Short mmCIF file of C-alpha atoms in Angstrom, two decimals:
data_model
loop_
_atom_site.label_atom_id
_atom_site.label_comp_id
_atom_site.label_asym_id
_atom_site.label_seq_id
_atom_site.Cartn_x
_atom_site.Cartn_y
_atom_site.Cartn_z
CA MET A 1 46.19 117.51 57.22
CA ARG A 2 45.88 115.65 53.98
CA SER A 3 42.53 115.46 52.19
CA LYS A 4 40.94 112.16 51.33
CA GLU A 5 41.87 112.68 47.69
CA SER A 6 45.54 113.38 48.41
CA LEU A 7 45.66 110.49 50.84
CA LEU A 8 44.51 108.17 48.10
CA THR A 9 47.12 109.57 45.74
CA ALA A 10 49.98 109.58 48.23
CA CYS A 11 49.46 106.23 49.89
CA LEU A 12 48.06 104.06 47.12
CA PHE A 13 48.52 102.97 43.57
CA LEU A 14 44.92 103.37 42.46
CA THR A 15 43.83 101.52 39.37
CA MET A 16 40.35 101.51 37.96
CA LEU A 17 39.29 98.19 36.60
CA SER A 18 36.32 97.59 34.40
CA VAL A 19 34.98 94.07 34.10
CA THR A 20 32.38 93.25 31.52
CA ALA A 21 29.25 91.98 33.28
CA ASN A 22 27.51 88.78 32.21
CA ALA A 23 30.53 87.57 30.23
CA SER A 24 30.13 84.23 28.45
CA THR A 25 32.71 81.88 29.90
CA LEU A 26 33.46 78.21 29.34
CA ILE A 27 31.87 76.10 32.08
CA THR A 28 34.27 73.39 33.21
CA GLY A 29 32.39 71.70 36.08
CA VAL A 30 30.40 69.28 33.91
CA THR A 31 29.70 65.55 34.08
CA ALA A 32 27.78 63.43 31.58
CA THR A 33 25.69 60.28 31.47
CA ALA A 34 23.46 58.60 28.89
CA SER A 35 20.73 55.97 28.67
CA ASP A 36 23.01 53.84 26.47
CA GLU A 37 26.79 53.76 26.84
CA TYR A 38 27.29 50.35 25.28
CA TRP A 39 30.30 51.20 23.12
CA ALA A 40 31.73 54.28 24.83
CA PRO A 41 30.78 56.47 27.82
CA ALA A 42 29.04 59.85 27.67
CA SER A 43 31.96 61.36 29.61
CA LEU A 44 33.93 61.43 26.34
CA THR A 45 31.73 64.34 25.23
CA ILE A 46 33.10 66.68 27.92
CA ASP A 47 36.69 65.58 28.53
CA GLY A 48 38.30 67.39 25.58
CA SER A 49 39.56 64.15 24.05
CA GLY A 50 39.92 64.57 20.30
CA LEU A 51 39.97 68.38 20.41
CA ASP A 52 43.06 70.30 19.38
CA PRO A 53 43.96 73.80 20.66
CA ALA A 54 42.23 75.35 17.65
CA GLY A 55 38.93 73.69 18.57
CA LEU A 56 39.04 71.12 15.78
CA HIS A 57 37.98 67.58 16.57
CA GLY A 58 39.70 64.51 15.23
CA THR A 59 37.99 61.47 13.77
CA ASP A 60 39.19 58.76 16.16
CA TRP A 61 36.00 56.99 17.22
CA GLY A 62 37.63 56.21 20.57
CA THR A 63 37.02 59.87 21.53
CA PHE A 64 33.21 59.78 20.96
CA TRP A 65 30.25 58.81 23.11
CA LEU A 66 28.79 55.84 21.30
CA ALA A 67 25.44 54.13 21.93
CA ASN A 68 24.32 50.81 20.49
CA SER A 69 20.95 52.27 19.51
CA THR A 70 19.26 54.16 16.70
CA SER A 71 15.83 54.39 18.37
CA ALA A 72 13.82 57.36 19.52
CA GLY A 73 14.06 58.02 23.27
CA LEU A 74 17.83 57.65 23.50
CA TRP A 75 19.12 60.43 25.77
CA ILE A 76 22.35 61.99 26.90
CA GLU A 77 22.44 64.35 29.89
CA TRP A 78 25.00 66.85 31.22
CA THR A 79 25.11 67.95 34.87
CA PHE A 80 26.87 71.10 36.08
CA ASP A 81 28.50 71.55 39.46
CA GLN A 82 26.05 74.36 40.25
CA VAL A 83 23.34 76.46 38.63
CA TYR A 84 24.60 78.66 35.78
CA GLU A 85 23.02 81.23 33.52
CA LEU A 86 23.60 79.45 30.20
CA ASP A 87 24.47 81.47 27.14
CA LYS A 88 25.20 78.85 24.48
CA MET A 89 26.24 75.31 23.77
CA GLN A 90 28.63 74.12 21.05
CA VAL A 91 28.21 70.64 19.62
CA TRP A 92 30.66 68.50 17.63
CA ASN A 93 28.53 65.76 16.08
CA CYS A 94 29.96 62.31 15.34
CA PRO A 95 31.96 62.37 12.11
CA ASP A 96 32.63 58.78 11.08
CA TYR A 97 30.88 56.94 8.26
CA TRP A 98 29.83 54.09 10.53
CA ILE A 99 29.33 56.12 13.68
CA ARG A 100 26.54 58.57 12.97
CA GLY A 101 25.66 61.60 15.06
CA MET A 102 22.35 62.54 16.64
CA LYS A 103 19.86 64.17 14.27
CA TYR A 104 16.50 65.37 15.64
CA VAL A 105 16.50 65.87 19.40
CA LYS A 106 14.37 67.42 22.09
CA ILE A 107 16.50 69.84 24.15
CA GLU A 108 15.56 70.30 27.82
CA TYR A 109 17.13 71.94 30.84
CA SER A 110 16.55 71.84 34.60
CA SER A 111 17.51 74.21 37.40
CA ASN A 112 16.67 71.81 40.27
CA SER A 113 18.77 68.70 39.60
CA GLY A 114 16.18 67.19 37.26
CA THR A 115 13.17 67.42 39.56
CA THR A 116 11.42 69.41 36.83
CA TRP A 117 12.41 70.07 33.22
CA SER A 118 11.81 72.94 30.81
CA THR A 119 11.91 72.57 27.02
CA LEU A 120 14.33 74.78 25.09
CA SER A 121 13.43 73.19 21.75
CA PRO A 122 10.84 70.42 21.14
CA SER A 123 12.61 69.40 17.89
CA TYR A 124 16.13 70.60 17.12
CA TYR A 125 18.06 69.49 14.04
CA LEU A 126 21.69 68.69 14.85
CA SER A 127 23.87 69.16 11.79
CA PRO A 128 26.16 66.38 10.55
CA ARG A 129 29.84 67.12 10.18
CA PRO A 130 30.85 68.41 6.72
CA ASP A 131 31.70 65.73 4.19
CA ASP A 132 35.43 65.88 3.44
CA GLY A 133 35.20 63.45 0.50
CA ASN A 134 37.02 60.70 2.36
CA TRP A 135 35.61 57.35 3.41
CA PRO A 136 35.75 57.23 6.34
CA HIS A 137 36.22 60.91 7.19
CA THR A 138 39.76 61.86 8.17
CA THR A 139 39.78 65.67 8.36
CA PRO A 140 39.48 67.39 11.77
CA PHE A 141 36.38 69.58 12.01
CA GLY A 142 34.95 72.45 14.02
CA TYR A 143 31.75 72.47 16.02
CA THR A 144 28.72 71.60 13.93
CA ASP A 145 26.09 73.51 15.94
CA GLU A 146 25.97 76.46 18.30
CA ILE A 147 22.75 76.43 20.32
CA SER A 148 21.58 79.58 22.11
CA PHE A 149 20.17 79.18 25.63
CA GLY A 150 19.43 82.87 26.14
CA GLY A 151 20.62 83.10 29.74
CA VAL A 152 18.33 80.47 31.29
CA SER A 153 19.33 79.18 34.73
CA ALA A 154 20.24 75.51 34.60
CA ASP A 155 22.24 72.79 36.30
CA LYS A 156 21.31 70.08 33.80
CA VAL A 157 20.83 69.85 30.01
CA ARG A 158 19.43 66.82 28.16
CA PHE A 159 19.15 65.70 24.53
CA THR A 160 16.54 63.03 23.66
CA THR A 161 16.31 61.57 20.15
CA LEU A 162 13.00 61.85 18.28
CA ALA A 163 11.18 59.45 15.99
CA ALA A 164 11.44 61.95 13.12
CA GLY A 165 15.10 60.98 12.77
CA PRO A 166 17.12 59.76 15.75
CA ASN A 167 20.46 59.82 13.94
CA HIS A 168 22.12 60.50 10.61
CA GLY A 169 22.05 56.85 9.53
CA GLY A 170 24.15 53.83 10.40
CA ASP A 171 23.80 51.30 13.23
CA THR A 172 24.96 53.46 16.13
CA THR A 173 24.41 56.94 17.56
CA GLY A 174 26.90 59.25 19.22
CA LEU A 175 28.42 62.66 19.83
CA ALA A 176 32.03 63.77 19.71
CA GLU A 177 32.15 66.75 22.07
CA VAL A 178 30.08 69.53 23.63
CA ARG A 179 30.99 72.80 25.32
CA PHE A 180 28.76 74.99 27.51
CA PHE A 181 29.23 78.73 28.00
CA GLY A 182 27.52 80.99 30.52
CA ASP A 183 27.78 83.72 33.09
CA ILE A 184 29.88 82.54 36.03
CA SER A 185 30.40 86.00 37.55
CA THR A 186 26.85 87.06 38.49
CA PRO A 187 24.93 84.10 39.90
CA PRO A 188 21.17 83.74 39.72
CA PRO A 189 19.51 83.70 43.11
CA PRO A 190 20.16 82.16 45.44
CA ALA A 191 23.88 82.82 45.54
CA ARG A 192 25.91 80.36 43.55
CA GLY A 193 27.46 77.78 45.84
CA CYS A 194 24.63 77.82 48.42
CA ILE A 195 22.27 75.55 46.50
CA LYS A 196 23.55 72.09 45.64
CA GLU A 197 22.22 68.72 44.62
CA GLY A 198 20.34 67.29 47.57
CA LYS A 199 18.94 64.02 48.77
CA PHE A 200 15.74 64.68 46.84
CA GLY A 201 16.07 67.55 44.37
CA ARG A 202 18.14 70.41 45.81
CA ALA A 203 19.57 71.23 49.22
CA VAL A 204 21.18 74.20 50.96
CA ARG A 205 24.93 74.10 51.51
CA PHE A 206 25.84 75.81 54.76
CA GLN A 207 29.24 76.68 56.25
CA SER A 208 30.83 76.77 59.66
CA GLY A 209 30.64 80.10 61.44
CA ALA A 210 27.09 80.95 60.28
CA LYS A 211 28.36 83.07 57.37
CA TYR A 212 24.81 82.77 56.07
CA TRP A 213 21.74 80.86 57.18
CA VAL A 214 18.05 80.34 56.46
CA GLU A 215 15.32 81.50 58.80
CA ALA A 216 11.51 81.48 59.00
CA SER A 217 9.09 83.17 61.34
CA LEU A 218 8.63 81.23 64.57
CA LEU A 219 5.04 79.98 64.64
CA PRO A 220 3.63 78.98 68.05
CA GLU A 221 3.03 75.44 66.77
CA TYR A 222 6.76 74.83 66.34
CA VAL A 223 7.46 75.11 70.07
CA GLN A 224 4.40 73.32 71.45
CA THR A 225 4.65 69.66 72.39
CA PRO A 226 4.19 67.14 71.04
CA VAL A 227 6.23 67.96 67.98
CA THR A 228 8.19 65.83 65.52
CA ILE A 229 11.05 67.33 63.52
CA GLU A 230 12.52 65.44 60.56
CA CYS A 231 15.30 66.36 58.15
CA TRP A 232 18.06 65.03 55.92
CA VAL A 233 21.67 66.15 56.52
CA LYS A 234 25.05 65.45 54.93
CA LEU A 235 27.91 66.74 57.08
CA ASP A 236 31.60 67.10 56.25
CA SER A 237 33.36 68.21 59.44
CA ASP A 238 33.01 67.89 63.22
CA THR A 239 35.67 70.51 64.01
CA ASP A 240 32.87 72.75 65.25
CA TYR A 241 29.27 72.22 66.28
CA ASN A 242 26.84 71.72 63.39
CA VAL A 243 23.37 73.14 64.08
CA PHE A 244 20.76 71.98 61.58
CA LEU A 245 17.63 73.44 63.18
CA ALA A 246 17.01 75.75 66.11
CA ALA A 247 13.73 77.23 67.30
CA SER A 248 13.81 80.61 69.06
CA LEU A 249 16.71 81.86 71.18
CA LYS A 250 18.64 79.79 73.72
CA GLU A 251 17.55 82.18 76.47
CA SER A 252 13.92 81.31 75.76
CA PRO A 253 12.18 78.36 77.48
CA LYS A 254 10.68 77.60 74.08
CA HIS A 255 14.07 76.86 72.54
CA TRP A 256 14.99 73.54 71.02
CA GLU A 257 17.75 72.69 68.61
CA ILE A 258 19.21 69.67 66.80
CA TYR A 259 22.94 69.57 66.25
CA THR A 260 26.13 67.48 66.26
CA ASP A 261 28.76 67.72 69.01
CA SER A 262 32.13 69.23 68.27
CA GLY A 263 34.84 66.60 67.96
CA THR A 264 32.57 63.55 68.01
CA GLY A 265 29.90 64.24 65.41
CA TYR A 266 27.26 62.76 67.71
CA CYS A 267 23.70 63.73 66.81
CA SER A 268 22.23 65.58 69.80
CA CYS A 269 19.46 67.92 70.87
CA TYR A 270 19.39 70.85 73.28
CA LEU A 271 16.34 71.66 75.43
CA PRO A 272 17.33 74.37 77.96
CA SER A 273 13.96 74.38 79.77
CA LYS A 274 14.21 70.67 80.63
CA ASP A 275 16.16 68.43 82.98
CA PRO A 276 18.31 66.95 81.56
CA GLN A 277 18.82 69.66 78.96
CA GLY A 278 18.52 67.38 75.96
CA ALA A 279 19.81 64.06 74.65
CA ASN A 280 22.92 62.68 72.97
CA SER A 281 22.65 59.80 70.52
CA GLY A 282 26.27 58.67 70.89
CA PHE A 283 26.19 58.11 67.15
CA ASP A 284 28.56 59.89 64.74
CA ILE A 285 26.79 61.17 61.62
CA VAL A 286 29.63 63.35 60.26
CA ASN A 287 30.86 61.20 57.41
CA SER A 288 29.86 63.02 54.19
CA GLN A 289 26.89 60.66 53.82
CA TRP A 290 23.18 61.46 53.82
CA HIS A 291 21.36 60.68 57.08
CA TYR A 292 17.68 60.85 57.89
CA LEU A 293 17.23 62.41 61.34
CA ALA A 294 14.18 62.82 63.55
CA MET A 295 13.48 64.29 66.97
CA VAL A 296 10.21 63.35 68.66
CA TYR A 297 9.70 65.85 71.46
CA GLU A 298 6.98 65.45 74.09
CA ASN A 299 6.58 67.40 77.32
CA ASN A 300 8.17 64.67 79.43
CA ARG A 301 10.19 62.76 76.85
CA VAL A 302 12.51 63.21 73.85
CA ARG A 303 13.69 60.63 71.34
CA LEU A 304 16.38 60.90 68.66
CA TYR A 305 16.43 58.76 65.53
CA VAL A 306 19.20 58.28 62.99
CA ASP A 307 18.18 56.58 59.75
CA ALA A 308 14.95 55.41 61.41
CA VAL A 309 16.82 53.74 64.29
CA LYS A 310 16.16 55.07 67.81
CA LYS A 311 19.48 56.23 69.27
CA ALA A 312 18.31 58.10 72.38
CA ASP A 313 15.21 58.02 74.59
CA VAL A 314 15.30 60.38 77.57
CA SER A 315 12.70 61.24 80.20
CA LEU A 316 12.34 64.96 80.90
CA THR A 317 11.13 67.19 83.70
CA ASP A 318 10.42 70.92 83.58
CA THR A 319 12.82 73.44 85.13
CA SER A 320 12.21 76.98 86.25
CA MET A 321 13.27 79.12 83.31
CA PRO A 322 12.01 82.71 83.04
CA PRO A 323 10.29 83.90 79.86
CA ASN A 324 12.48 85.66 77.36
CA ASN A 325 12.31 87.18 73.91
CA ASP A 326 11.69 84.79 71.08
CA GLY A 327 13.75 84.43 67.93
CA PRO A 328 13.01 82.90 64.51
CA LEU A 329 13.27 79.33 63.32
CA TYR A 330 16.87 78.90 62.16
CA PHE A 331 18.04 76.44 59.52
CA GLY A 332 21.73 75.61 59.09
CA GLY A 333 23.10 77.39 62.14
CA TYR A 334 22.54 79.40 65.28
CA PRO A 335 23.64 82.92 64.21
CA PRO A 336 23.53 84.60 67.66
CA ASP A 337 26.52 82.46 68.66
CA ALA A 338 28.07 82.33 65.16
CA ILE A 339 27.56 78.58 65.02
CA GLY A 340 27.00 77.24 61.52
CA CYS A 341 26.77 73.89 59.82
CA ASP A 342 29.45 72.40 57.59
CA GLY A 343 27.26 70.46 55.21
CA LEU A 344 23.97 70.10 53.38
CA LEU A 345 20.43 70.33 54.75
CA ASP A 346 17.45 69.00 52.80
CA GLU A 347 13.80 68.15 53.40
CA VAL A 348 12.71 69.64 56.72
CA ARG A 349 9.29 68.65 58.08
CA ILE A 350 7.70 69.70 61.39
CA SER A 351 4.56 67.94 62.63
CA ASN A 352 2.30 68.56 65.62
CA ILE A 353 2.01 64.87 66.50
CA VAL A 354 4.22 62.01 67.62
CA ARG A 355 5.13 60.46 64.30
CA SER A 356 6.16 56.85 63.95
CA ILE A 357 9.81 56.84 62.80
CA ASP A 358 10.15 53.25 61.64
CA GLN A 359 11.52 53.47 58.10
CA VAL A 360 13.82 55.66 56.03
CA PRO A 361 11.83 57.77 53.53
CA THR A 362 12.39 56.90 49.86
CA GLY A 363 11.16 60.24 48.52
CA PRO A 364 10.51 63.83 49.53
CA PHE A 365 8.35 64.44 52.60
CA VAL A 366 4.65 65.04 51.90
CA SER A 367 2.29 67.32 53.74
CA ASP A 368 -0.69 65.93 55.64
CA ALA A 369 -3.16 67.16 58.25
CA SER A 370 -0.48 67.08 60.95
CA THR A 371 2.22 68.92 58.98
CA ILE A 372 2.90 72.44 60.27
CA GLY A 373 6.08 73.13 58.32
CA LEU A 374 7.62 71.57 55.18
CA TRP A 375 10.58 72.97 53.24
CA HIS A 376 12.03 71.11 50.25
CA PHE A 377 14.68 73.77 49.36
CA ASP A 378 14.28 73.03 45.64
CA GLU A 379 13.50 76.56 44.46
CA TYR A 380 14.33 80.00 45.84
CA THR A 381 12.03 82.88 44.90
CA PRO A 382 13.67 86.31 45.24
CA GLY A 383 11.81 88.41 47.77
CA VAL A 384 9.99 85.36 49.13
CA GLY A 385 12.47 82.58 49.88
CA PHE A 386 12.04 78.81 50.03
CA ASP A 387 8.40 77.81 49.89
CA ASP A 388 6.71 76.15 52.85
CA SER A 389 4.61 73.32 51.40
CA SER A 390 2.53 72.96 54.55
CA PRO A 391 -0.83 74.73 55.06
CA GLN A 392 0.99 77.35 57.19
CA ASN A 393 2.74 78.75 54.08
CA ASN A 394 5.65 80.12 56.12
CA PRO A 395 8.53 80.65 53.65
CA ALA A 396 12.14 80.50 54.81
CA ARG A 397 14.52 83.28 53.77
CA LEU A 398 18.23 83.16 53.04
CA VAL A 399 20.14 85.56 55.33
CA PRO A 400 21.97 87.58 54.22
CA PRO A 401 19.94 87.72 51.01
CA PRO A 402 21.43 86.14 47.88
CA ALA A 403 22.68 89.39 46.37
CA ASN A 404 24.89 89.97 49.40
CA LEU A 405 26.45 86.52 49.33
CA ALA A 406 28.03 86.77 45.90
CA MET A 407 31.16 88.82 45.36
CA LYS A 408 30.45 91.62 42.92
CA LEU A 409 33.51 92.32 40.79
CA ASP A 410 32.40 94.83 38.17
CA ARG A 411 34.46 97.99 39.00
CA GLY A 412 37.29 98.04 41.46
CA VAL A 413 40.51 99.60 42.63
CA THR A 414 43.87 98.02 43.39
CA ILE A 415 45.56 99.12 46.61
CA ASP A 416 49.28 98.59 47.16
CA ARG A 417 51.15 99.35 50.42
CA TRP A 418 48.35 100.63 52.62
CA TYR A 419 50.82 100.65 55.51
CA SER A 420 54.14 102.45 55.97
CA THR A 421 55.91 100.43 58.64
CA ILE A 422 55.31 97.19 60.47
CA PRO A 423 54.15 97.30 63.18
CA SER A 424 52.03 100.37 62.72
CA GLN A 425 48.46 101.32 62.25
CA PRO A 426 47.53 101.26 58.57
CA ASN A 427 47.44 104.75 57.15
CA PHE A 428 44.19 103.94 55.41
CA GLN A 429 40.97 104.71 57.27
CA GLN A 430 37.27 103.89 57.06
CA SER A 431 36.64 107.31 55.50
CA ASP A 432 38.90 106.39 52.61
CA ILE A 433 36.91 103.22 51.91
CA GLN A 434 33.75 105.30 52.04
CA LEU A 435 35.26 107.60 49.42
CA ILE A 436 36.02 104.61 47.17
CA LYS A 437 32.45 103.40 47.60
CA SER A 438 31.06 106.86 46.76
CA MET A 439 33.05 106.78 43.50
CA GLY A 440 31.02 103.78 42.34
CA PHE A 441 33.51 100.97 42.97
CA ASP A 442 32.19 97.63 44.27
CA TYR A 443 35.41 95.86 45.20
CA VAL A 444 38.95 96.52 46.42
CA LYS A 445 41.89 94.40 45.31
CA LEU A 446 44.59 94.34 47.99
CA LEU A 447 48.11 93.71 46.68
CA VAL A 448 50.44 92.37 49.37
CA ASN A 449 54.08 91.27 49.33
CA PRO A 450 54.74 89.29 52.53
CA ALA A 451 58.43 88.72 51.71
CA PRO A 452 59.80 91.56 53.89
CA HIS A 453 57.77 90.26 56.81
CA LYS A 454 58.65 86.59 56.75
CA SER A 455 60.25 84.81 59.67
CA GLY A 456 62.75 82.27 58.45
CA ASN A 457 61.05 80.39 55.66
CA THR A 458 57.51 81.08 56.76
CA ILE A 459 55.27 84.13 56.72
CA ASN A 460 55.42 85.94 60.03
CA THR A 461 51.78 85.58 61.02
CA SER A 462 52.18 88.04 63.88
CA SER A 463 52.54 90.82 61.30
CA MET A 464 49.59 89.71 59.18
CA TRP A 465 47.17 91.74 61.29
CA TYR A 466 47.34 94.59 58.79
CA ILE A 467 45.74 92.40 56.08
CA ASP A 468 42.87 91.52 58.39
CA ALA A 469 42.48 95.19 59.36
CA ILE A 470 42.14 96.45 55.81
CA VAL A 471 39.82 93.60 54.81
CA ASN A 472 37.51 94.48 57.68
CA LEU A 473 37.53 98.14 56.62
CA VAL A 474 36.45 97.09 53.13
CA ILE A 475 33.74 94.58 53.95
CA ASN A 476 32.26 96.78 56.69
CA GLU A 477 31.35 99.21 53.90
CA GLY A 478 29.62 96.45 51.92
CA LEU A 479 32.37 96.12 49.32
CA SER A 480 34.09 92.89 48.26
CA ALA A 481 37.76 92.41 49.10
CA VAL A 482 40.23 90.38 47.03
CA VAL A 483 43.70 89.70 48.52
CA THR A 484 46.48 88.83 46.08
CA ILE A 485 50.13 87.94 46.68
CA HIS A 486 52.62 90.28 45.01
CA PRO A 487 54.73 88.38 42.45
CA ASP A 488 57.99 89.11 44.23
CA SER A 489 60.74 86.74 43.14
CA THR A 490 62.38 86.66 46.57
CA PHE A 491 59.12 85.75 48.22
CA LYS A 492 58.44 83.00 45.70
CA THR A 493 61.86 81.43 46.03
CA THR A 494 62.39 81.74 49.78
CA VAL A 495 58.86 81.17 51.03
CA LEU A 496 56.73 79.35 48.51
CA SER A 497 59.52 76.91 47.63
CA ASN A 498 59.95 75.82 51.26
#
């Protein structure tokens, strides 16, 4: 019988990979806006226009952001597609004689979509481009400043001109180009991709299948009537059910949940201890738009509201339902049934009264004497979770925790041909993955060439079970799995080209 070590040698091509952690990488998901875009838009600072492959910028003023202002208070702002740990920023200031660059600026950053701002520098001097002796300048130039951010977490950066010297002279102010660099491999908590721009501040982005969710302890007040539950949702798909909020387990008479129906996107609620067992609004809210939802639940009545319009009003009677174990308060899914939510959830408020739902809120929910739960989802504190802004102070935790949601790709092995024949059981077992884990690796790269197993001009999906089998072996040991397609010329020409 072969040992684990010989099995690895005989069956695999094993390659150790070392990836430098916290590498500084160009961030590409950036948009830009400014308080003044009279002559040219701020987007010209991040589109690469005017830059050559060597990183030199030309002098065509049609490639600059250009404001019709030289006053203090002029600002330009860059927004990232997610929160990054910023390393540095490179700036190409405006080069032309008539079009002068920014001079003294306040540099700020935000990690919650601009809800709050932190100051990196209260007064930063932006250098002009070097004088090439021509009038106007004609020589391409490199970046004029490199600003260190020191690894701060941010999804926005802003420059604001100061009275000490808004620009380097002339009648206009502008910038040629900027570039941001940061760590895109190891996200700050919570896991990159889960926290997005919300209706007010930030929101949690959930997925179908309850791959992760948020939960809080179930307080008795949440399941006592009357109770009013309000939230904001933005949903992208009705292929499956979308559960936004669920209290306790479905087997419990205390259970309630708010969700959308599969296939219709109708906003609905489920109340298993009542007859009828809930209400259906008949109104589709799955359209990638923000909607304000509310459920007003009394002992003998439930009402559903969409954007402050009553869509359902149902009388209820009690049914005989035996007591059962309680579960937590779930946000973004019902994990016991692997039901998730394909969209964003923001601003959840629970109140112990019948609230009047007669207008759409224009700002974040506020806590009052009747508020028993309030989660804004703007900040996630490791080890604590999302703060509860109500007097109950019942934080909601991301499950699994942030560290487990991100793929860790620091040291890994590449596995090729973990099977001998198809069909067959893979000759790679759980004990082999455990050995890899014990050697200090955190991911496994699986190299697969589907060409020999194609059917006609398509991959024979009936033989793809072996990929699923090995992936499950890997992730069950807490390692990340990366599946890559072998660069086989026959596969590329006969399968990918058809």
